[in-house]
Amino acid sequence: QSVLTQPPSTSGTPGQRVTISCSGSSSNIAKNYVYWFQHLPGTAPKLLIYNSDQRPSGVPDRFSGSKSGTSASLAISGLRSEDEADYYCAAWDDNLSGRVFGGGTKLTVL
Amino acid sequence: EVQLVESGGGLVQPGGSLRLSCVASGFTFSSHSMNWVRQAPGRGLEWVSYISASSSAIYYADSVKGRFTISRDNAKNSLYLQMNSLRVEDTAVYYCVRDGTLTEWPEDWGQGALVTVSS
């Protein structure tokens, strides 16, 4: 069981907006930045969001991140078939003195 | 182009040891913190260990603390993971991962090295 909790799966139709939640605690999300990764099968994971709401160069603005208290969210607007992937949140945990990943959410584009 | 090439994976019996290596190219290795991240079959990503650019800061996941040792040789552009007292649950693909300069979090990943712990 992961320190950061994500729903195992979610789905949406092309063009729709979907959100993926990430629930943590006072030792991780509440005090530290959140990061989001996209992992397509057979490829290397890609950093989508850093510092909770910043996009690295090259990441479309369809992807956005937010954080409030002990929870964070990744929103994907204008859903596309190529967005079908596994999504992971991550953060630094002060109690564990280490980085932690969420369990991952499988996004299916119907 | 950033390249991270892992080696050293393989089959090992429970209780055994293995050393993973990662050779980096295409960037100034000595300027970047590095990580090992693993993914067990059918499971999600799990961060294993972090080492700062100068090796002054090192962190481990609780699941490997006391058994794994991360190290680097900036002169050889290489990252290492010494894995001792291996358990069946350590079976996974191990990725060598570079932290970005701006984000300071994983941005570039190697192709991975498969470690199988089985009798």
GROMACS .gro file of C-alpha atoms in nm:
model
  229
    1GLN     CA    1   0.000   0.000   0.000
    2SER     CA    2   0.135   0.338  -0.104
    3VAL     CA    3   0.170   0.641   0.121
    4LEU     CA    4  -0.005   0.843  -0.150
    5THR     CA    5  -0.348   0.711  -0.247
    6GLN     CA    6  -0.479   0.724  -0.602
    7PRO     CA    7  -0.786   0.564  -0.758
    8PRO     CA    8  -0.681   0.249  -0.947
    9SER     CA    9  -0.861   0.351  -1.262
   10THR     CA   10  -1.065   0.618  -1.433
   11SER     CA   11  -1.198   0.675  -1.780
   12GLY     CA   12  -1.327   0.940  -2.014
   13THR     CA   13  -1.430   1.005  -2.370
   14PRO     CA   14  -1.239   1.211  -2.626
   15GLY     CA   15  -1.270   1.582  -2.559
   16GLN     CA   16  -1.381   1.532  -2.201
   17ARG     CA   17  -1.208   1.667  -1.891
   18VAL     CA   18  -1.094   1.416  -1.633
   19THR     CA   19  -0.929   1.456  -1.295
   20ILE     CA   20  -0.710   1.215  -1.102
   21SER     CA   21  -0.682   1.258  -0.727
   22CYS     CA   22  -0.388   1.192  -0.498
   23SER     CA   23  -0.446   1.177  -0.124
   24GLY     CA   24  -0.159   1.209   0.119
   25SER     CA   25  -0.091   1.341   0.467
   26SER     CA   26   0.067   1.617   0.671
   27SER     CA   27   0.413   1.469   0.618
   28ASN     CA   28   0.405   1.473   0.241
   29ILE     CA   29   0.154   1.664   0.028
   30ALA     CA   30   0.060   1.917   0.295
   31LYS     CA   31   0.419   2.040   0.331
   32ASN     CA   32   0.586   1.958   0.002
   33TYR     CA   33   0.544   1.990  -0.371
   34VAL     CA   34   0.358   1.727  -0.572
   35TYR     CA   35   0.478   1.578  -0.899
   36TRP     CA   36   0.284   1.393  -1.167
   37PHE     CA   37   0.417   1.137  -1.414
   38GLN     CA   38   0.263   0.982  -1.724
   39HIS     CA   39   0.368   0.626  -1.807
   40LEU     CA   40   0.274   0.477  -2.139
   41PRO     CA   41   0.336   0.102  -2.176
   42GLY     CA   42   0.680   0.026  -2.311
   43THR     CA   43   0.809   0.378  -2.272
   44ALA     CA   44   0.991   0.576  -2.004
   45PRO     CA   45   0.775   0.767  -1.755
   46LYS     CA   46   0.738   1.137  -1.835
   47LEU     CA   47   0.724   1.422  -1.585
   48LEU     CA   48   0.400   1.615  -1.648
   49ILE     CA   49   0.377   1.846  -1.347
   50TYR     CA   50   0.639   1.967  -1.100
   51ASN     CA   51   0.614   2.192  -0.795
   52SER     CA   52   0.244   2.098  -0.774
   53ASP     CA   53   0.126   2.313  -1.066
   54GLN     CA   54   0.413   2.379  -1.305
   55ARG     CA   55   0.452   2.220  -1.646
   56PRO     CA   56   0.795   2.131  -1.785
   57SER     CA   57   0.870   2.266  -2.128
   58GLY     CA   58   0.690   2.068  -2.395
   59VAL     CA   59   0.400   1.947  -2.182
   60PRO     CA   60   0.068   2.066  -2.330
   61ASP     CA   61  -0.141   2.306  -2.127
   62ARG     CA   62  -0.420   2.045  -2.137
   63PHE     CA   63  -0.245   1.905  -1.832
   64SER     CA   64  -0.273   2.097  -1.507
   65GLY     CA   65  -0.198   2.027  -1.144
   66SER     CA   66  -0.334   2.162  -0.818
   67LYS     CA   67  -0.291   2.102  -0.448
   68SER     CA   68  -0.501   2.176  -0.142
   69GLY     CA   69  -0.419   2.059   0.208
   70THR     CA   70  -0.327   1.693   0.201
   71SER     CA   71  -0.462   1.626  -0.148
   72ALA     CA   72  -0.359   1.700  -0.502
   73SER     CA   73  -0.517   1.659  -0.843
   74LEU     CA   74  -0.414   1.622  -1.202
   75ALA     CA   75  -0.662   1.751  -1.458
   76ILE     CA   76  -0.655   1.658  -1.824
   77SER     CA   77  -0.877   1.859  -2.053
   78GLY     CA   78  -0.961   1.789  -2.417
   79LEU     CA   79  -0.894   1.420  -2.360
   80ARG     CA   80  -0.721   1.239  -2.647
   81SER     CA   81  -0.671   0.871  -2.722
   82GLU     CA   82  -0.296   0.912  -2.675
   83ASP     CA   83  -0.356   1.017  -2.315
   84GLU     CA   84  -0.441   0.657  -2.231
   85ALA     CA   85  -0.169   0.568  -1.982
   86ASP     CA   86  -0.086   0.515  -1.618
   87TYR     CA   87  -0.054   0.833  -1.410
   88TYR     CA   88   0.143   0.860  -1.086
   89CYS     CA   89   0.163   1.131  -0.825
   90ALA     CA   90   0.474   1.167  -0.611
   91ALA     CA   91   0.607   1.381  -0.330
   92TRP     CA   92   0.878   1.405  -0.067
   93ASP     CA   93   0.775   1.258   0.268
   94ASP     CA   94   0.927   1.425   0.574
   95ASN     CA   95   0.860   1.129   0.805
   96LEU     CA   96   1.013   0.875   0.569
   97SER     CA   97   1.289   1.109   0.454
   98GLY     CA   98   1.235   0.991   0.102
   99ARG     CA   99   1.039   1.026  -0.215
  100VAL     CA  100   0.710   0.839  -0.245
  101PHE     CA  101   0.492   0.749  -0.541
  102GLY     CA  102   0.121   0.695  -0.545
  103GLY     CA  103  -0.007   0.355  -0.655
  104GLY     CA  104  -0.091   0.483  -1.000
  105THR     CA  105  -0.416   0.544  -1.189
  106LYS     CA  106  -0.490   0.376  -1.519
  107LEU     CA  107  -0.667   0.616  -1.752
  108THR     CA  108  -0.877   0.460  -2.026
  109VAL     CA  109  -1.002   0.673  -2.315
  110LEU     CA  110  -1.327   0.519  -2.430
  111GLU     CA  111   2.089   1.354  -2.604
  112VAL     CA  112   2.066   1.218  -2.252
  113GLN     CA  113   2.144   0.849  -2.233
  114LEU     CA  114   2.127   0.627  -1.928
  115VAL     CA  115   2.227   0.265  -1.977
  116GLU     CA  116   2.178   0.016  -1.696
  117SER     CA  117   2.355  -0.317  -1.663
  118GLY     CA  118   2.405  -0.587  -1.405
  119GLY     CA  119   2.055  -0.727  -1.380
  120GLY     CA  120   1.984  -1.097  -1.376
  121LEU     CA  121   1.860  -1.395  -1.179
  122VAL     CA  122   1.973  -1.433  -0.818
  123GLN     CA  123   1.865  -1.655  -0.531
  124PRO     CA  124   1.700  -1.511  -0.219
  125GLY     CA  125   1.965  -1.382   0.016
  126GLY     CA  126   2.204  -1.318  -0.270
  127SER     CA  127   2.364  -0.999  -0.396
  128LEU     CA  128   2.372  -0.806  -0.720
  129ARG     CA  129   2.527  -0.477  -0.832
  130LEU     CA  130   2.355  -0.258  -1.086
  131SER     CA  131   2.548  -0.001  -1.286
  132CYS     CA  132   2.430   0.291  -1.495
  133VAL     CA  133   2.652   0.474  -1.740
  134ALA     CA  134   2.538   0.825  -1.825
  135SER     CA  135   2.614   1.035  -2.131
  136GLY     CA  136   2.488   1.344  -2.308
  137PHE     CA  137   2.495   1.571  -2.003
  138THR     CA  138   2.721   1.685  -1.719
  139PHE     CA  139   2.672   1.389  -1.486
  140SER     CA  140   2.842   1.556  -1.189
  141SER     CA  141   2.580   1.834  -1.188
  142HIS     CA  142   2.274   1.617  -1.143
  143SER     CA  143   2.123   1.420  -0.859
  144MET     CA  144   2.029   1.066  -0.953
  145ASN     CA  145   1.785   0.799  -0.844
  146TRP     CA  146   1.698   0.434  -0.874
  147VAL     CA  147   1.328   0.362  -0.928
  148ARG     CA  148   1.182   0.015  -0.970
  149GLN     CA  149   0.865  -0.141  -1.103
  150ALA     CA  150   0.769  -0.492  -0.999
  151PRO     CA  151   0.570  -0.703  -1.247
  152GLY     CA  152   0.214  -0.574  -1.267
  153ARG     CA  153   0.281  -0.310  -1.003
  154GLY     CA  154   0.337   0.063  -0.996
  155LEU     CA  155   0.651   0.272  -0.975
  156GLU     CA  156   0.847   0.261  -0.649
  157TRP     CA  157   1.125   0.504  -0.568
  158VAL     CA  158   1.425   0.314  -0.429
  159SER     CA  159   1.708   0.557  -0.362
  160TYR     CA  160   1.845   0.908  -0.425
  161ILE     CA  161   2.197   1.047  -0.434
  162SER     CA  162   2.286   1.413  -0.472
  163ALA     CA  163   2.532   1.538  -0.731
  164SER     CA  164   2.823   1.540  -0.487
  165SER     CA  165   2.707   1.230  -0.294
  166SER     CA  166   2.658   1.449   0.013
  167ALA     CA  167   2.292   1.349   0.047
  168ILE     CA  168   2.168   0.991   0.016
  169TYR     CA  169   1.821   0.858   0.089
  170TYR     CA  170   1.656   0.516   0.071
  171ALA     CA  171   1.306   0.377   0.071
  172ASP     CA  172   1.226   0.192   0.394
  173SER     CA  173   1.180  -0.128   0.193
  174VAL     CA  174   1.551  -0.138   0.100
  175LYS     CA  175   1.717   0.052   0.384
  176GLY     CA  176   2.006  -0.143   0.532
  177ARG     CA  177   2.023  -0.379   0.234
  178PHE     CA  178   2.087  -0.155  -0.067
  179THR     CA  179   2.365   0.100  -0.115
  180ILE     CA  180   2.364   0.373  -0.378
  181SER     CA  181   2.688   0.531  -0.496
  182ARG     CA  182   2.829   0.723  -0.788
  183ASP     CA  183   3.161   0.789  -0.958
  184ASN     CA  184   3.146   1.127  -1.128
  185ALA     CA  185   3.479   1.068  -1.298
  186LYS     CA  186   3.330   0.764  -1.470
  187ASN     CA  187   2.983   0.914  -1.525
  188SER     CA  188   2.842   0.615  -1.344
  189LEU     CA  189   2.575   0.538  -1.088
  190TYR     CA  190   2.560   0.215  -0.889
  191LEU     CA  191   2.321   0.020  -0.672
  192GLN     CA  192   2.465  -0.255  -0.454
  193MET     CA  193   2.183  -0.487  -0.355
  194ASN     CA  194   2.241  -0.734  -0.071
  195SER     CA  195   2.013  -0.977   0.114
  196LEU     CA  196   1.782  -0.982  -0.185
  197ARG     CA  197   1.422  -1.093  -0.136
  198VAL     CA  198   1.164  -1.230  -0.375
  199GLU     CA  199   0.977  -0.900  -0.343
  200ASP     CA  200   1.279  -0.714  -0.484
  201THR     CA  201   1.203  -0.866  -0.824
  202ALA     CA  202   1.148  -0.572  -1.057
  203VAL     CA  203   1.279  -0.367  -1.343
  204TYR     CA  204   1.522  -0.114  -1.198
  205TYR     CA  205   1.551   0.223  -1.369
  206CYS     CA  206   1.839   0.467  -1.348
  207VAL     CA  207   1.681   0.813  -1.336
  208ARG     CA  208   1.824   1.163  -1.368
  209ASP     CA  209   1.678   1.462  -1.188
  210GLY     CA  210   1.620   1.770  -1.397
  211THR     CA  211   1.807   2.092  -1.333
  212LEU     CA  212   1.496   2.308  -1.300
  213THR     CA  213   1.251   2.059  -1.159
  214GLU     CA  214   1.500   1.875  -0.938
  215TRP     CA  215   1.288   1.566  -0.987
  216PRO     CA  216   1.308   1.266  -1.226
  217GLU     CA  217   1.307   1.371  -1.590
  218ASP     CA  218   1.517   1.118  -1.778
  219TRP     CA  219   1.498   0.742  -1.742
  220GLY     CA  220   1.711   0.453  -1.861
  221GLN     CA  221   1.563   0.149  -2.034
  222GLY     CA  222   1.573  -0.051  -1.714
  223ALA     CA  223   1.747  -0.364  -1.585
  224LEU     CA  224   1.547  -0.669  -1.482
  225VAL     CA  225   1.632  -0.820  -1.146
  226THR     CA  226   1.470  -1.153  -1.067
  227VAL     CA  227   1.502  -1.299  -0.719
  228SER     CA  228   1.397  -1.661  -0.717
  229SER     CA  229   1.510  -2.000  -0.599
   0.00000   0.00000   0.00000
